[in-house]
Short mmCIF file of C-alpha atoms in Angstrom, two decimals:
data_model
loop_
_atom_site.label_atom_id
_atom_site.label_comp_id
_atom_site.label_asym_id
_atom_site.label_seq_id
_atom_site.Cartn_x
_atom_site.Cartn_y
_atom_site.Cartn_z
CA MET A 1 -5.89 -63.66 81.33
CA ALA A 2 -7.42 -64.18 77.92
CA ASP A 3 -10.24 -61.91 76.92
CA SER A 4 -13.41 -63.78 77.81
CA GLN A 5 -15.31 -62.49 74.83
CA GLN A 6 -12.84 -64.06 72.42
CA ASN A 7 -13.82 -67.68 72.98
CA ASP A 8 -15.04 -69.88 70.12
CA LEU A 9 -14.58 -67.29 67.39
CA SER A 10 -14.55 -68.79 63.90
CA LEU A 11 -13.95 -65.55 61.97
CA VAL A 12 -11.27 -63.06 62.97
CA ALA A 13 -9.87 -59.93 61.37
CA ALA A 14 -6.86 -57.66 61.79
CA ILE A 15 -6.65 -54.08 60.55
CA ASP A 16 -3.24 -52.41 60.30
CA LEU A 17 -3.41 -48.60 60.27
CA GLY A 18 0.03 -48.10 58.78
CA SER A 19 1.79 -44.82 58.09
CA ASN A 20 1.82 -45.53 54.35
CA SER A 21 -0.96 -48.06 53.76
CA PHE A 22 -3.95 -49.46 55.60
CA HIS A 23 -4.33 -53.25 55.41
CA MET A 24 -6.98 -55.71 56.52
CA VAL A 25 -6.88 -59.48 56.75
CA LEU A 26 -10.00 -61.58 57.30
CA ALA A 27 -9.47 -65.20 58.32
CA ARG A 28 -11.23 -68.32 59.49
CA VAL A 29 -9.99 -70.21 62.53
CA ASP A 30 -10.08 -73.91 61.70
CA GLN A 31 -8.77 -76.51 64.17
CA GLY A 32 -6.55 -73.90 65.77
CA GLU A 33 -5.12 -72.81 62.42
CA ILE A 34 -5.68 -69.53 60.58
CA ARG A 35 -6.99 -69.71 57.01
CA ILE A 36 -6.81 -66.38 55.19
CA LEU A 37 -10.06 -65.56 53.39
CA GLU A 38 -9.50 -61.99 52.26
CA ARG A 39 -6.71 -59.43 52.07
CA LEU A 40 -7.34 -55.75 51.40
CA GLY A 41 -4.90 -52.87 51.23
CA GLU A 42 -5.06 -49.21 50.27
CA LYS A 43 -2.39 -46.56 50.12
CA VAL A 44 -3.50 -43.83 52.52
CA GLN A 45 -0.16 -42.15 53.36
CA LEU A 46 -1.31 -41.05 56.78
CA ALA A 47 2.24 -39.97 57.65
CA ALA A 48 2.19 -37.51 54.74
CA GLY A 49 -0.51 -35.61 56.62
CA LEU A 50 1.67 -34.90 59.67
CA ASP A 51 2.77 -31.27 59.90
CA GLU A 52 5.76 -29.83 61.77
CA ASN A 53 3.64 -29.71 64.95
CA ARG A 54 2.83 -33.43 64.63
CA MET A 55 -0.81 -32.73 63.83
CA LEU A 56 -2.64 -34.91 61.30
CA SER A 57 -4.32 -32.92 58.56
CA ASP A 58 -8.05 -33.22 57.94
CA GLU A 59 -7.29 -34.48 54.43
CA ALA A 60 -5.08 -37.32 55.67
CA MET A 61 -7.64 -38.34 58.28
CA GLN A 62 -10.38 -38.29 55.66
CA ARG A 63 -8.36 -40.58 53.36
CA GLY A 64 -8.02 -43.02 56.22
CA LEU A 65 -11.67 -42.88 57.23
CA ASP A 66 -12.85 -43.36 53.64
CA CYS A 67 -10.68 -46.47 53.38
CA LEU A 68 -12.00 -47.85 56.67
CA ARG A 69 -15.61 -47.40 55.59
CA ARG A 70 -14.85 -49.84 52.79
CA PHE A 71 -13.09 -52.23 55.17
CA ALA A 72 -16.02 -52.04 57.60
CA GLN A 73 -18.34 -53.86 55.20
CA LEU A 74 -16.32 -57.05 55.60
CA ILE A 75 -16.39 -57.08 59.39
CA ASN A 76 -19.98 -56.04 60.02
CA GLY A 77 -21.46 -58.47 62.50
CA LEU A 78 -18.18 -59.77 63.90
CA PRO A 79 -18.33 -59.76 67.73
CA GLN A 80 -16.12 -57.78 70.07
CA GLY A 81 -12.79 -59.54 70.45
CA ALA A 82 -12.86 -60.95 66.91
CA VAL A 83 -11.31 -57.82 65.39
CA ARG A 84 -8.09 -56.06 66.35
CA VAL A 85 -7.36 -52.62 64.95
CA VAL A 86 -3.75 -51.51 65.39
CA GLY A 87 -2.13 -48.14 64.67
CA THR A 88 1.60 -47.63 64.19
CA ASN A 89 4.14 -44.82 63.74
CA ALA A 90 1.95 -42.06 62.28
CA LEU A 91 -0.55 -42.48 65.11
CA ARG A 92 2.23 -42.76 67.68
CA GLU A 93 3.48 -39.38 66.47
CA ALA A 94 0.17 -37.57 65.93
CA ARG A 95 -0.79 -35.29 68.80
CA ASN A 96 -4.42 -35.28 67.61
CA ARG A 97 -4.63 -39.07 67.24
CA GLY A 98 -7.50 -39.19 69.74
CA GLN A 99 -9.75 -37.31 67.33
CA PHE A 100 -8.95 -39.76 64.53
CA ILE A 101 -9.22 -42.86 66.71
CA ARG A 102 -12.68 -41.88 67.96
CA GLN A 103 -13.92 -41.66 64.36
CA VAL A 104 -12.24 -44.95 63.47
CA GLN A 105 -14.02 -46.69 66.35
CA GLN A 106 -17.36 -45.23 65.30
CA ILE A 107 -16.91 -46.58 61.77
CA LEU A 108 -15.56 -50.02 62.66
CA GLY A 109 -17.33 -50.62 65.97
CA HIS A 110 -14.15 -52.04 67.49
CA ARG A 111 -11.48 -50.70 69.83
CA THR A 112 -8.42 -49.17 68.16
CA GLU A 113 -4.99 -49.66 69.74
CA VAL A 114 -1.76 -47.76 69.12
CA VAL A 115 1.28 -49.97 69.67
CA SER A 116 4.85 -49.01 70.50
CA GLY A 117 7.61 -49.50 67.96
CA ARG A 118 8.93 -52.58 69.73
CA GLU A 119 5.46 -54.10 70.01
CA GLU A 120 5.00 -53.44 66.29
CA ALA A 121 8.29 -55.26 65.71
CA ARG A 122 7.12 -58.24 67.79
CA LEU A 123 3.90 -58.51 65.79
CA ILE A 124 5.77 -58.23 62.48
CA TYR A 125 8.05 -61.08 63.47
CA LEU A 126 5.11 -63.20 64.57
CA GLY A 127 3.50 -62.74 61.15
CA VAL A 128 6.72 -63.53 59.28
CA ALA A 129 7.57 -66.56 61.43
CA HIS A 130 4.17 -68.14 60.76
CA THR A 131 4.49 -67.54 57.03
CA LEU A 132 7.99 -68.93 56.41
CA ALA A 133 9.05 -72.55 56.61
CA ASP A 134 9.80 -73.59 60.18
CA ASP A 135 13.53 -74.03 60.77
CA SER A 136 15.97 -73.63 63.63
CA GLY A 137 18.04 -70.88 62.01
CA ARG A 138 18.26 -67.35 63.34
CA ARG A 139 16.53 -64.72 61.20
CA LEU A 140 16.91 -61.00 60.74
CA VAL A 141 13.55 -59.50 59.76
CA ALA A 142 13.17 -55.91 58.56
CA ASP A 143 10.05 -53.93 57.69
CA ILE A 144 10.35 -50.49 56.07
CA GLY A 145 7.14 -48.65 56.86
CA GLY A 146 5.92 -45.19 56.05
CA GLY A 147 7.19 -43.58 59.25
CA SER A 148 9.45 -46.14 60.90
CA THR A 149 11.49 -49.24 60.15
CA GLU A 150 11.40 -52.26 62.43
CA PHE A 151 14.21 -54.76 62.96
CA ILE A 152 13.86 -58.12 64.65
CA VAL A 153 16.28 -60.97 65.27
CA GLY A 154 14.55 -64.20 66.19
CA GLU A 155 14.48 -67.98 66.19
CA ARG A 156 11.39 -69.88 65.14
CA PHE A 157 8.48 -68.01 66.78
CA GLU A 158 10.46 -66.13 69.45
CA SER A 159 11.96 -62.70 68.88
CA LEU A 160 15.29 -62.10 70.61
CA LEU A 161 15.75 -58.44 69.65
CA ARG A 162 13.07 -55.93 68.68
CA GLU A 163 13.90 -52.40 67.58
CA SER A 164 12.10 -49.58 65.79
CA LEU A 165 13.87 -46.64 64.14
CA SER A 166 12.36 -43.37 62.95
CA VAL A 167 13.18 -43.90 59.29
CA GLY A 168 10.31 -44.46 56.85
CA CYS A 169 9.70 -44.23 53.14
CA VAL A 170 6.97 -41.57 53.47
CA SER A 171 8.71 -39.41 56.09
CA PHE A 172 12.03 -39.60 54.21
CA SER A 173 10.30 -38.79 50.91
CA ARG A 174 8.88 -35.63 52.45
CA LYS A 175 12.21 -34.70 53.99
CA PHE A 176 14.63 -35.44 51.14
CA PHE A 177 12.55 -35.70 47.94
CA THR A 178 9.69 -33.33 48.74
CA ASP A 179 9.34 -31.91 45.19
CA GLY A 180 9.97 -35.24 43.50
CA LYS A 181 13.44 -34.34 42.22
CA ILE A 182 16.05 -37.08 42.52
CA THR A 183 19.71 -36.11 42.76
CA ALA A 184 22.79 -37.96 43.96
CA ALA A 185 23.18 -35.39 46.76
CA ARG A 186 19.62 -35.87 48.03
CA TYR A 187 19.91 -39.63 47.83
CA SER A 188 23.18 -39.44 49.77
CA GLN A 189 21.52 -37.32 52.47
CA ALA A 190 18.71 -39.87 52.87
CA TYR A 191 21.22 -42.75 52.95
CA THR A 192 23.37 -40.99 55.56
CA ALA A 193 20.37 -40.16 57.76
CA ALA A 194 19.37 -43.83 57.72
CA ARG A 195 22.94 -44.95 58.52
CA LEU A 196 23.06 -42.60 61.49
CA GLU A 197 19.87 -44.14 62.89
CA LEU A 198 21.17 -47.66 62.26
CA MET A 199 24.28 -46.94 64.33
CA ASN A 200 22.04 -47.22 67.40
CA ILE A 201 21.29 -50.89 66.81
CA GLU A 202 23.84 -52.41 64.42
CA LYS A 203 26.22 -53.62 67.16
CA ALA A 204 23.43 -55.44 68.98
CA ILE A 205 22.30 -57.12 65.76
CA HIS A 206 25.86 -58.15 64.83
CA ARG A 207 26.39 -59.52 68.33
CA LEU A 208 23.34 -61.79 68.07
CA GLY A 209 24.09 -62.84 64.51
CA TRP A 210 21.70 -64.30 61.95
CA THR A 211 21.73 -66.71 59.00
CA GLU A 212 18.83 -65.40 56.89
CA ALA A 213 17.58 -61.87 56.15
CA VAL A 214 13.89 -61.41 55.38
CA GLY A 215 11.98 -58.30 54.32
CA ALA A 216 8.35 -57.91 55.33
CA SER A 217 7.17 -54.65 53.80
CA GLY A 218 5.62 -53.49 50.57
CA THR A 219 8.69 -51.33 49.96
CA ILE A 220 11.08 -54.29 50.06
CA ARG A 221 8.69 -56.36 47.95
CA ALA A 222 8.45 -53.57 45.35
CA ILE A 223 12.23 -53.29 45.12
CA GLY A 224 12.51 -57.06 44.72
CA GLN A 225 9.89 -57.02 41.96
CA CYS A 226 11.79 -54.33 40.04
CA ILE A 227 14.97 -56.39 40.28
CA GLN A 228 13.11 -59.53 39.20
CA ALA A 229 11.50 -57.76 36.22
CA ALA A 230 15.01 -56.88 35.01
CA GLY A 231 15.96 -60.56 35.10
CA LYS A 232 18.31 -60.15 38.04
CA GLY A 233 16.58 -62.33 40.62
CA GLN A 234 13.47 -64.24 41.68
CA GLY A 235 11.94 -61.55 43.88
CA GLU A 236 14.66 -61.39 46.51
CA VAL A 237 16.84 -58.29 46.92
CA SER A 238 20.54 -58.77 46.24
CA ARG A 239 23.35 -56.28 46.73
CA GLU A 240 24.01 -56.35 42.98
CA GLY A 241 20.33 -55.78 42.19
CA LEU A 242 20.16 -52.94 44.70
CA GLN A 243 23.04 -51.12 43.02
CA TRP A 244 21.49 -51.63 39.57
CA LEU A 245 18.18 -50.16 40.73
CA LYS A 246 19.96 -47.25 42.42
CA ARG A 247 21.60 -46.32 39.11
CA LYS A 248 18.22 -46.47 37.35
CA VAL A 249 16.59 -44.26 39.99
CA LEU A 250 19.33 -41.61 39.94
CA LYS A 251 19.26 -41.52 36.15
CA ALA A 252 15.52 -40.71 36.17
CA THR A 253 16.08 -37.34 37.97
CA HIS A 254 12.38 -37.14 39.02
CA VAL A 255 9.90 -39.58 40.53
CA ASP A 256 7.47 -38.95 37.65
CA LYS A 257 10.12 -40.25 35.24
CA LEU A 258 10.71 -43.54 37.05
CA ASP A 259 9.94 -45.83 34.13
CA ILE A 260 10.97 -49.10 35.73
CA GLN A 261 9.38 -52.39 34.79
CA GLY A 262 7.64 -53.99 37.76
CA LEU A 263 7.14 -50.69 39.62
CA LYS A 264 3.55 -49.69 40.34
CA ALA A 265 2.61 -46.03 39.86
CA ASP A 266 1.66 -45.51 43.51
CA ARG A 267 5.14 -46.67 44.56
CA GLN A 268 7.01 -44.15 42.41
CA PRO A 269 6.97 -41.20 44.87
CA ILE A 270 8.42 -43.22 47.75
CA LEU A 271 10.85 -45.51 45.90
CA PRO A 272 13.99 -43.30 46.19
CA ALA A 273 13.57 -42.96 49.96
CA GLY A 274 12.81 -46.65 50.43
CA LEU A 275 15.80 -47.59 48.31
CA ALA A 276 18.16 -45.34 50.29
CA ILE A 277 16.93 -46.86 53.57
CA LEU A 278 17.36 -50.40 52.26
CA GLU A 279 20.86 -49.71 50.94
CA ALA A 280 21.84 -48.23 54.31
CA MET A 281 20.46 -51.35 55.97
CA PHE A 282 22.46 -53.67 53.67
CA ASP A 283 25.69 -51.75 54.34
CA ALA A 284 25.25 -51.33 58.10
CA LEU A 285 24.25 -54.94 58.78
CA GLY A 286 26.35 -56.68 56.13
CA ILE A 287 23.39 -58.09 54.21
CA GLU A 288 24.09 -59.70 50.82
CA ASN A 289 20.63 -61.06 50.01
CA MET A 290 17.18 -60.45 51.48
CA ALA A 291 14.21 -62.73 50.83
CA HIS A 292 10.64 -61.46 51.08
CA SER A 293 7.79 -62.73 53.23
CA GLU A 294 4.11 -62.14 52.57
CA GLY A 295 3.53 -62.28 56.30
CA ALA A 296 3.65 -58.93 58.10
CA MET A 297 2.18 -57.16 61.11
CA ARG A 298 -1.47 -57.81 60.22
CA GLU A 299 -0.83 -61.57 60.10
CA GLY A 300 1.08 -61.25 63.36
CA VAL A 301 -1.91 -59.52 64.94
CA LEU A 302 -4.11 -62.45 63.87
CA TYR A 303 -1.76 -65.03 65.39
CA ASP A 304 -1.50 -62.96 68.56
CA LEU A 305 -5.30 -62.87 68.71
CA LEU A 306 -5.43 -66.64 68.19
CA GLY A 307 -2.94 -67.10 71.02
CA ARG A 308 -5.20 -65.12 73.36
CA GLN A 309 -8.13 -67.35 72.42
CA GLN A 310 -6.06 -70.46 73.12
CA HIS A 311 -4.88 -69.12 76.50
CA GLU A 312 -1.34 -68.53 75.19
CA ASP A 313 -1.46 -64.82 75.89
CA VAL A 314 1.94 -63.14 75.64
CA ARG A 315 0.67 -60.51 78.08
CA GLU A 316 0.56 -63.15 80.81
CA ARG A 317 4.25 -63.97 80.25
CA THR A 318 5.09 -60.28 80.14
CA LEU A 319 3.53 -59.56 83.53
CA SER A 320 5.05 -62.67 85.10
CA ALA A 321 8.49 -61.55 83.91
CA LEU A 322 7.87 -58.03 85.24
CA MET A 323 6.83 -59.38 88.65
CA GLU A 324 9.89 -61.61 88.80
CA ARG A 325 12.25 -58.84 87.72
CA TYR A 326 11.02 -56.46 90.41
CA HIS A 327 10.61 -59.12 93.11
CA VAL A 328 6.88 -58.69 93.59
CA ASP A 329 5.32 -60.61 96.48
CA SER A 330 3.31 -62.98 94.27
CA GLU A 331 1.23 -64.37 97.15
CA GLN A 332 0.11 -60.90 98.20
CA ALA A 333 -0.60 -60.00 94.56
CA ALA A 334 -2.74 -63.13 94.21
CA ARG A 335 -4.74 -62.27 97.32
CA VAL A 336 -5.39 -58.73 96.07
CA GLU A 337 -6.28 -60.03 92.61
CA ALA A 338 -8.81 -62.52 93.96
CA LYS A 339 -10.44 -59.93 96.21
CA ALA A 340 -10.57 -57.32 93.44
CA GLN A 341 -12.30 -59.78 91.14
CA ARG A 342 -14.86 -60.70 93.81
CA LEU A 343 -15.61 -57.04 94.50
CA MET A 344 -15.95 -56.33 90.80
CA ARG A 345 -18.50 -59.11 90.39
CA LYS A 346 -20.57 -57.57 93.19
CA VAL A 347 -20.71 -54.10 91.61
CA GLU A 348 -20.42 -54.86 87.88
CA GLY A 349 -24.13 -54.33 87.25
CA GLN A 350 -24.47 -50.99 89.02
CA TRP A 351 -21.06 -49.73 87.85
CA HIS A 352 -21.23 -51.18 84.29
CA LEU A 353 -17.98 -53.12 84.54
CA SER A 354 -18.67 -56.37 82.73
CA ILE A 355 -16.46 -55.93 79.64
CA SER A 356 -13.52 -58.35 79.51
CA LYS A 357 -11.01 -55.56 78.92
CA GLN A 358 -12.03 -54.02 82.25
CA VAL A 359 -11.64 -57.36 84.00
CA ASP A 360 -8.20 -57.73 82.43
CA LEU A 361 -7.05 -54.25 83.48
CA LEU A 362 -8.11 -54.78 87.09
CA THR A 363 -6.45 -58.20 87.19
CA TRP A 364 -3.20 -56.89 85.71
CA ALA A 365 -3.13 -53.91 88.08
CA ALA A 366 -3.64 -56.16 91.10
CA ARG A 367 -0.69 -58.29 90.03
CA VAL A 368 1.79 -55.48 89.44
CA HIS A 369 0.68 -52.73 91.81
CA GLU A 370 3.77 -53.27 93.97
CA VAL A 371 6.46 -53.31 91.25
CA GLY A 372 7.69 -49.90 92.43
CA LEU A 373 8.64 -51.26 95.86
CA ASP A 374 11.81 -52.69 94.36
CA ILE A 375 12.93 -49.13 93.55
CA ALA A 376 12.05 -47.51 96.88
CA HIS A 377 9.23 -47.62 99.40
CA HIS A 378 8.78 -43.84 99.37
CA GLN A 379 6.19 -43.05 96.67
CA PHE A 380 6.48 -46.58 95.28
CA HIS A 381 3.14 -46.17 93.51
CA LYS A 382 4.72 -43.44 91.36
CA HIS A 383 7.81 -45.54 90.65
CA GLY A 384 5.59 -48.45 89.63
CA ALA A 385 3.46 -46.31 87.34
CA TYR A 386 6.57 -44.95 85.61
CA LEU A 387 7.99 -48.44 85.08
CA ILE A 388 4.75 -49.72 83.61
CA GLU A 389 4.16 -46.77 81.31
CA HIS A 390 7.71 -46.63 79.95
CA SER A 391 8.84 -50.27 79.90
CA ASP A 392 8.83 -52.50 76.84
CA LEU A 393 5.83 -54.75 77.61
CA PRO A 394 5.26 -57.24 74.76
CA GLY A 395 1.57 -57.75 73.98
CA PHE A 396 0.38 -54.45 75.43
CA SER A 397 -0.80 -51.47 73.42
CA ARG A 398 0.24 -47.99 74.49
CA GLN A 399 -3.31 -47.31 75.71
CA ASP A 400 -3.22 -50.47 77.83
CA GLN A 401 0.09 -49.47 79.40
CA GLN A 402 -1.13 -45.95 80.12
CA ALA A 403 -4.37 -47.23 81.69
CA LEU A 404 -2.46 -49.81 83.74
CA ALA A 405 -0.02 -47.13 84.89
CA LEU A 406 -2.96 -44.95 85.92
CA LEU A 407 -4.37 -47.71 88.15
CA VAL A 408 -0.99 -48.44 89.71
CA ARG A 409 -0.30 -44.74 90.28
CA GLY A 410 -3.76 -44.32 91.80
CA HIS A 411 -3.79 -47.37 94.08
CA ARG A 412 -2.72 -45.31 97.12
CA ARG A 413 -2.87 -41.73 98.35
CA ASN A 414 -5.08 -39.50 96.20
CA LEU A 415 -7.31 -40.92 93.49
CA PRO A 416 -6.52 -39.83 89.89
CA ASN A 417 -7.68 -36.25 89.38
CA ALA A 418 -10.02 -34.99 86.67
CA GLU A 419 -7.19 -33.64 84.52
CA ARG A 420 -5.36 -36.98 84.46
CA LEU A 421 -8.55 -38.94 83.87
CA GLY A 422 -9.52 -36.55 81.09
CA GLU A 423 -6.69 -37.95 78.97
CA PHE A 424 -8.66 -41.20 78.70
CA GLY A 425 -11.83 -39.69 77.22
CA GLU A 426 -14.92 -41.87 77.56
CA GLU A 427 -13.02 -44.46 79.62
CA ALA A 428 -12.31 -41.98 82.43
CA GLY A 429 -15.27 -42.91 84.65
CA THR A 430 -14.65 -46.63 84.23
CA LEU A 431 -10.96 -46.30 85.09
CA LEU A 432 -11.78 -44.32 88.23
CA ARG A 433 -14.13 -47.07 89.41
CA LEU A 434 -11.58 -49.78 88.62
CA CYS A 435 -9.05 -47.82 90.65
CA MET A 436 -11.49 -47.65 93.57
CA ILE A 437 -12.06 -51.41 93.50
CA LEU A 438 -8.31 -52.05 93.41
CA ARG A 439 -7.75 -49.76 96.39
CA LEU A 440 -10.43 -51.54 98.42
CA ALA A 441 -8.90 -54.94 97.66
CA ILE A 442 -5.47 -53.68 98.74
CA LEU A 443 -6.84 -52.21 101.98
CA TYR A 444 -8.70 -55.44 102.69
CA HIS A 445 -5.36 -57.27 102.58
CA HIS A 446 -3.29 -54.51 104.20
CA ILE A 447 -2.15 -57.04 106.77
CA ARG A 448 -0.14 -59.51 104.71
CA GLY A 449 -0.42 -63.24 104.98
CA ASN A 450 -3.34 -65.61 105.05
CA GLN A 451 -5.48 -63.73 107.55
CA ASP A 452 -8.96 -64.94 108.39
CA MET A 453 -10.84 -62.15 106.62
CA PRO A 454 -14.65 -61.97 106.53
CA GLU A 455 -16.74 -61.92 103.36
CA LEU A 456 -18.26 -58.51 102.59
CA ALA A 457 -21.71 -57.51 101.49
CA VAL A 458 -21.61 -54.65 99.00
CA GLU A 459 -24.13 -52.06 97.86
CA ALA A 460 -23.23 -49.74 94.97
CA GLY A 461 -24.84 -46.75 93.33
CA GLN A 462 -23.96 -44.11 90.77
CA ASP A 463 -21.65 -42.20 93.13
CA TYR A 464 -21.45 -44.30 96.27
CA LEU A 465 -20.47 -47.68 97.65
CA ILE A 466 -21.35 -49.27 101.00
CA LEU A 467 -19.34 -52.13 102.52
CA TYR A 468 -20.97 -54.28 105.19
CA PHE A 469 -18.63 -56.09 107.58
CA PRO A 470 -19.93 -58.66 110.10
CA ASP A 471 -21.19 -57.13 113.35
CA GLY A 472 -18.37 -56.24 115.71
CA TRP A 473 -15.57 -57.14 113.28
CA LEU A 474 -14.37 -53.58 112.62
CA GLU A 475 -14.36 -52.77 116.33
CA ALA A 476 -12.10 -55.77 116.86
CA ASN A 477 -9.83 -54.71 114.00
CA PRO A 478 -9.18 -50.98 114.45
CA LEU A 479 -6.39 -50.80 111.83
CA THR A 480 -8.80 -51.86 109.11
CA GLN A 481 -11.38 -49.39 110.44
CA ALA A 482 -8.80 -46.58 110.28
CA ASP A 483 -7.76 -47.59 106.75
CA PHE A 484 -11.30 -47.42 105.43
CA ASP A 485 -12.07 -44.17 107.27
CA GLN A 486 -9.08 -42.56 105.56
CA GLU A 487 -10.12 -44.06 102.23
CA ALA A 488 -13.54 -42.44 102.54
CA LEU A 489 -11.82 -39.04 102.69
CA TYR A 490 -9.95 -39.75 99.46
CA TRP A 491 -13.18 -40.83 97.76
CA ALA A 492 -14.93 -37.65 98.89
CA LYS A 493 -12.38 -35.58 96.94
CA ALA A 494 -13.50 -37.46 93.82
CA ASP A 495 -17.20 -36.81 94.61
CA TYR A 496 -17.84 -40.43 95.64
CA ARG A 497 -19.15 -41.59 98.99
CA LEU A 498 -17.63 -44.64 100.65
CA THR A 499 -19.44 -45.97 103.72
CA VAL A 500 -18.23 -48.85 105.89
CA ARG A 501 -20.61 -50.52 108.33
#
């Protein structure tokens, strides 16, 4: 379901917390089309602040926060749902990302998501596809980031293959060119490391085939600009131009000596690594020429946001496909979903559950709570939670998948314990209550089929909930009575009181 707070938004913004640079795009929505008003970008090199224990340094976090304080001025006053803030590889890797994300949300006033590599790839392709001329050809899109490189094969606006590899211009610079020295041996090591990673995906890309290669990153654009400044192209990257630039880079011997027309100073330290990755890509995938697109992940985030507003939410398609794949009883899921939503409306005031994201999570969980049954009935709630947390679910952030997995895991047997809930920080209490509502809806429809079930009166408080059934109904339906009696015992372990009358 589309986020209810995203209706009728005329101004929208996307912020990309990249491993190398932070970017923001502000746009106006006009007749269903996006008109870019402002683009901002700053080199933060967040990935450079990751140590061997995958901890972000205070200095790297401060660089990012300082940048976001400047970005924040442009989005002050924009409502919830009008701004999407998305983190990528560096935040996927950082063990202390929660500390950084909390500060980001305080500065921007909007929720920050961390997306998987494949979701990042989907968003990149969406941005590129909306920027290039519409044609029916198959495209290969590549984006060399600071900590990862994404590859997508797609047609028009649909991606057919989405992959993310752990090769990036910042991480490779630290690994192979840490002191700035450039040698043929170091370059060869970086190239070989990239080729080894590419071996994991090159067969799949060759099997699909493509007619046009497009680069979407600042690294590929910078390389194209260097080649163009030398009179060897119009901004695209050719194999000949790539080899010319490689010779120039190796001749320099140090990043400080990279005196190449068209190369900006802030690109010098990461050019050798980016070049080695791009050459490996050309050789592994048989690329001869690569055009460049101004569209990238931030534009893709905007178009994804617009799709949610226009009720073309990719998350809906994702869940429908998941339900079909694992043979979910869609009629039972619909009954549980409807009951969960009715219960939520009755307690939303007392339990503070009116935010659209909470409605979405409960709705999604009701739809997919039985996906694990297709694996095995024994502990199917655990199977379902694993599938949801670890599957490639286009449109969902990692936080969304983890929260959804928590609800599915907690829909039967014991409620999520304090340790598990603690991983969700301030959202812990809300997720516990959503889990409780889901469980009640499932118990209410324990007997499958279109049963004649009574409407409930509900009373809720800080740590209790009372359900009122019609007089005599529970006595006439002892299975339901037993279900709710057992449920009250589970709630008691979580310091909540469930009473059924």
